[in-house]
Amino acid sequence: MTLMSSDESEPQPTQRADEPVPLPPAQRVVDWVEEQVRLGLLSPHEKLPSTRQLAVEIGVAPNTVSRALGALRTRGVIYSHQGSGSFISEGAADAVADRLAQALRRLDEVERNLADMSSRLDRLESKGEGVSG
């Protein structure tokens, strides 16, 4: 058996620019729960599937589900009762909507920054056209 030295590694597949970046596993769990709330498929005080069931359904490890549920609890989307499971909180729809609104605001900001950078690049390129090299 041959062990690789720390500077050797297997070639990593490259990701094409037009391919979506895969979400971290815990984020997939968070997104799944939030989508169910947004679509009205999970209502306030409704019990979530068990950690193991969610792990199988979403295709992640149970520890990953536990971390995601912790994040959802922190944001007020769910609450838990020891030994009974996790439930959708009364304010889950508002918490999910707030998060979506924040993401849309960030996206608008990124779009404005990109337009500003594009404009700056156009100005720089037009200044460089008169320079011969």
PDB file of C-alpha atoms in Angstrom, residues 44-115:
ATOM      1  CA  PRO A  44     -46.854  26.148  12.623  1.00  0.00           C
ATOM      2  CA  HIS A  45     -46.553  23.498  15.359  1.00  0.00           C
ATOM      3  CA  GLU A  46     -46.305  20.717  12.772  1.00  0.00           C
ATOM      4  CA  LYS A  47     -43.731  18.090  13.677  1.00  0.00           C
ATOM      5  CA  LEU A  48     -40.751  17.677  11.376  1.00  0.00           C
ATOM      6  CA  PRO A  49     -39.661  14.206  10.315  1.00  0.00           C
ATOM      7  CA  SER A  50     -37.060  12.645  12.596  1.00  0.00           C
ATOM      8  CA  THR A  51     -33.394  13.471  12.146  1.00  0.00           C
ATOM      9  CA  ARG A  52     -32.817  10.064  10.583  1.00  0.00           C
ATOM     10  CA  GLN A  53     -35.780  10.429   8.218  1.00  0.00           C
ATOM     11  CA  LEU A  54     -34.587  13.865   7.091  1.00  0.00           C
ATOM     12  CA  ALA A  55     -31.068  12.522   6.617  1.00  0.00           C
ATOM     13  CA  VAL A  56     -32.332   9.760   4.325  1.00  0.00           C
ATOM     14  CA  GLU A  57     -34.784  12.000   2.454  1.00  0.00           C
ATOM     15  CA  ILE A  58     -32.265  14.778   1.784  1.00  0.00           C
ATOM     16  CA  GLY A  59     -29.252  12.481   1.416  1.00  0.00           C
ATOM     17  CA  VAL A  60     -27.032  13.821   4.194  1.00  0.00           C
ATOM     18  CA  ALA A  61     -25.607  12.485   7.454  1.00  0.00           C
ATOM     19  CA  PRO A  62     -27.725  12.659  10.639  1.00  0.00           C
ATOM     20  CA  ASN A  63     -25.117  14.931  12.276  1.00  0.00           C
ATOM     21  CA  THR A  64     -25.525  17.324   9.366  1.00  0.00           C
ATOM     22  CA  VAL A  65     -29.290  17.394   9.942  1.00  0.00           C
ATOM     23  CA  SER A  66     -28.688  18.110  13.637  1.00  0.00           C
ATOM     24  CA  ARG A  67     -26.439  21.081  12.766  1.00  0.00           C
ATOM     25  CA  ALA A  68     -29.014  22.411  10.300  1.00  0.00           C
ATOM     26  CA  LEU A  69     -31.817  22.074  12.845  1.00  0.00           C
ATOM     27  CA  GLY A  70     -29.682  24.038  15.302  1.00  0.00           C
ATOM     28  CA  ALA A  71     -29.351  26.843  12.752  1.00  0.00           C
ATOM     29  CA  LEU A  72     -33.096  26.792  12.105  1.00  0.00           C
ATOM     30  CA  ARG A  73     -33.768  26.967  15.866  1.00  0.00           C
ATOM     31  CA  THR A  74     -31.414  29.932  16.204  1.00  0.00           C
ATOM     32  CA  ARG A  75     -33.293  31.789  13.455  1.00  0.00           C
ATOM     33  CA  GLY A  76     -36.680  30.991  14.979  1.00  0.00           C
ATOM     34  CA  VAL A  77     -37.933  28.746  12.181  1.00  0.00           C
ATOM     35  CA  ILE A  78     -38.320  25.691  14.410  1.00  0.00           C
ATOM     36  CA  TYR A  79     -38.451  24.808  18.080  1.00  0.00           C
ATOM     37  CA  SER A  80     -37.648  21.505  19.743  1.00  0.00           C
ATOM     38  CA  HIS A  81     -38.900  19.553  22.722  1.00  0.00           C
ATOM     39  CA  GLN A  82     -36.438  17.087  24.224  1.00  0.00           C
ATOM     40  CA  GLY A  83     -37.596  13.586  23.332  1.00  0.00           C
ATOM     41  CA  SER A  84     -40.524  14.813  21.211  1.00  0.00           C
ATOM     42  CA  GLY A  85     -38.760  16.201  18.159  1.00  0.00           C
ATOM     43  CA  SER A  86     -38.661  19.460  16.260  1.00  0.00           C
ATOM     44  CA  PHE A  87     -41.660  21.533  15.241  1.00  0.00           C
ATOM     45  CA  ILE A  88     -42.330  24.490  12.971  1.00  0.00           C
ATOM     46  CA  SER A  89     -42.514  27.682  15.027  1.00  0.00           C
ATOM     47  CA  GLU A  90     -45.427  30.113  14.956  1.00  0.00           C
ATOM     48  CA  GLY A  91     -43.295  32.793  13.263  1.00  0.00           C
ATOM     49  CA  ALA A  92     -41.565  30.459  10.784  1.00  0.00           C
ATOM     50  CA  ALA A  93     -43.186  31.961   7.691  1.00  0.00           C
ATOM     51  CA  ASP A  94     -42.070  35.453   8.737  1.00  0.00           C
ATOM     52  CA  ALA A  95     -38.548  34.253   9.552  1.00  0.00           C
ATOM     53  CA  VAL A  96     -38.271  32.545   6.164  1.00  0.00           C
ATOM     54  CA  ALA A  97     -39.695  35.586   4.340  1.00  0.00           C
ATOM     55  CA  ASP A  98     -37.248  37.873   6.176  1.00  0.00           C
ATOM     56  CA  ARG A  99     -34.349  35.683   5.087  1.00  0.00           C
ATOM     57  CA  LEU A 100     -35.573  35.711   1.490  1.00  0.00           C
ATOM     58  CA  ALA A 101     -35.944  39.510   1.576  1.00  0.00           C
ATOM     59  CA  GLN A 102     -32.392  39.823   2.934  1.00  0.00           C
ATOM     60  CA  ALA A 103     -31.072  37.587   0.154  1.00  0.00           C
ATOM     61  CA  LEU A 104     -32.878  39.665  -2.466  1.00  0.00           C
ATOM     62  CA  ARG A 105     -31.411  42.876  -1.022  1.00  0.00           C
ATOM     63  CA  ARG A 106     -27.919  41.334  -1.140  1.00  0.00           C
ATOM     64  CA  LEU A 107     -28.526  40.252  -4.721  1.00  0.00           C
ATOM     65  CA  ASP A 108     -29.587  43.800  -5.656  1.00  0.00           C
ATOM     66  CA  GLU A 109     -26.400  45.130  -4.052  1.00  0.00           C
ATOM     67  CA  VAL A 110     -24.261  42.647  -5.971  1.00  0.00           C
ATOM     68  CA  GLU A 111     -26.028  43.623  -9.187  1.00  0.00           C
ATOM     69  CA  ARG A 112     -25.378  47.336  -8.540  1.00  0.00           C
ATOM     70  CA  ASN A 113     -21.712  46.650  -7.768  1.00  0.00           C
ATOM     71  CA  LEU A 114     -21.358  44.587 -10.926  1.00  0.00           C
ATOM     72  CA  ALA A 115     -22.913  47.367 -13.046  1.00  0.00           C
TER      73      ALA A 115
END
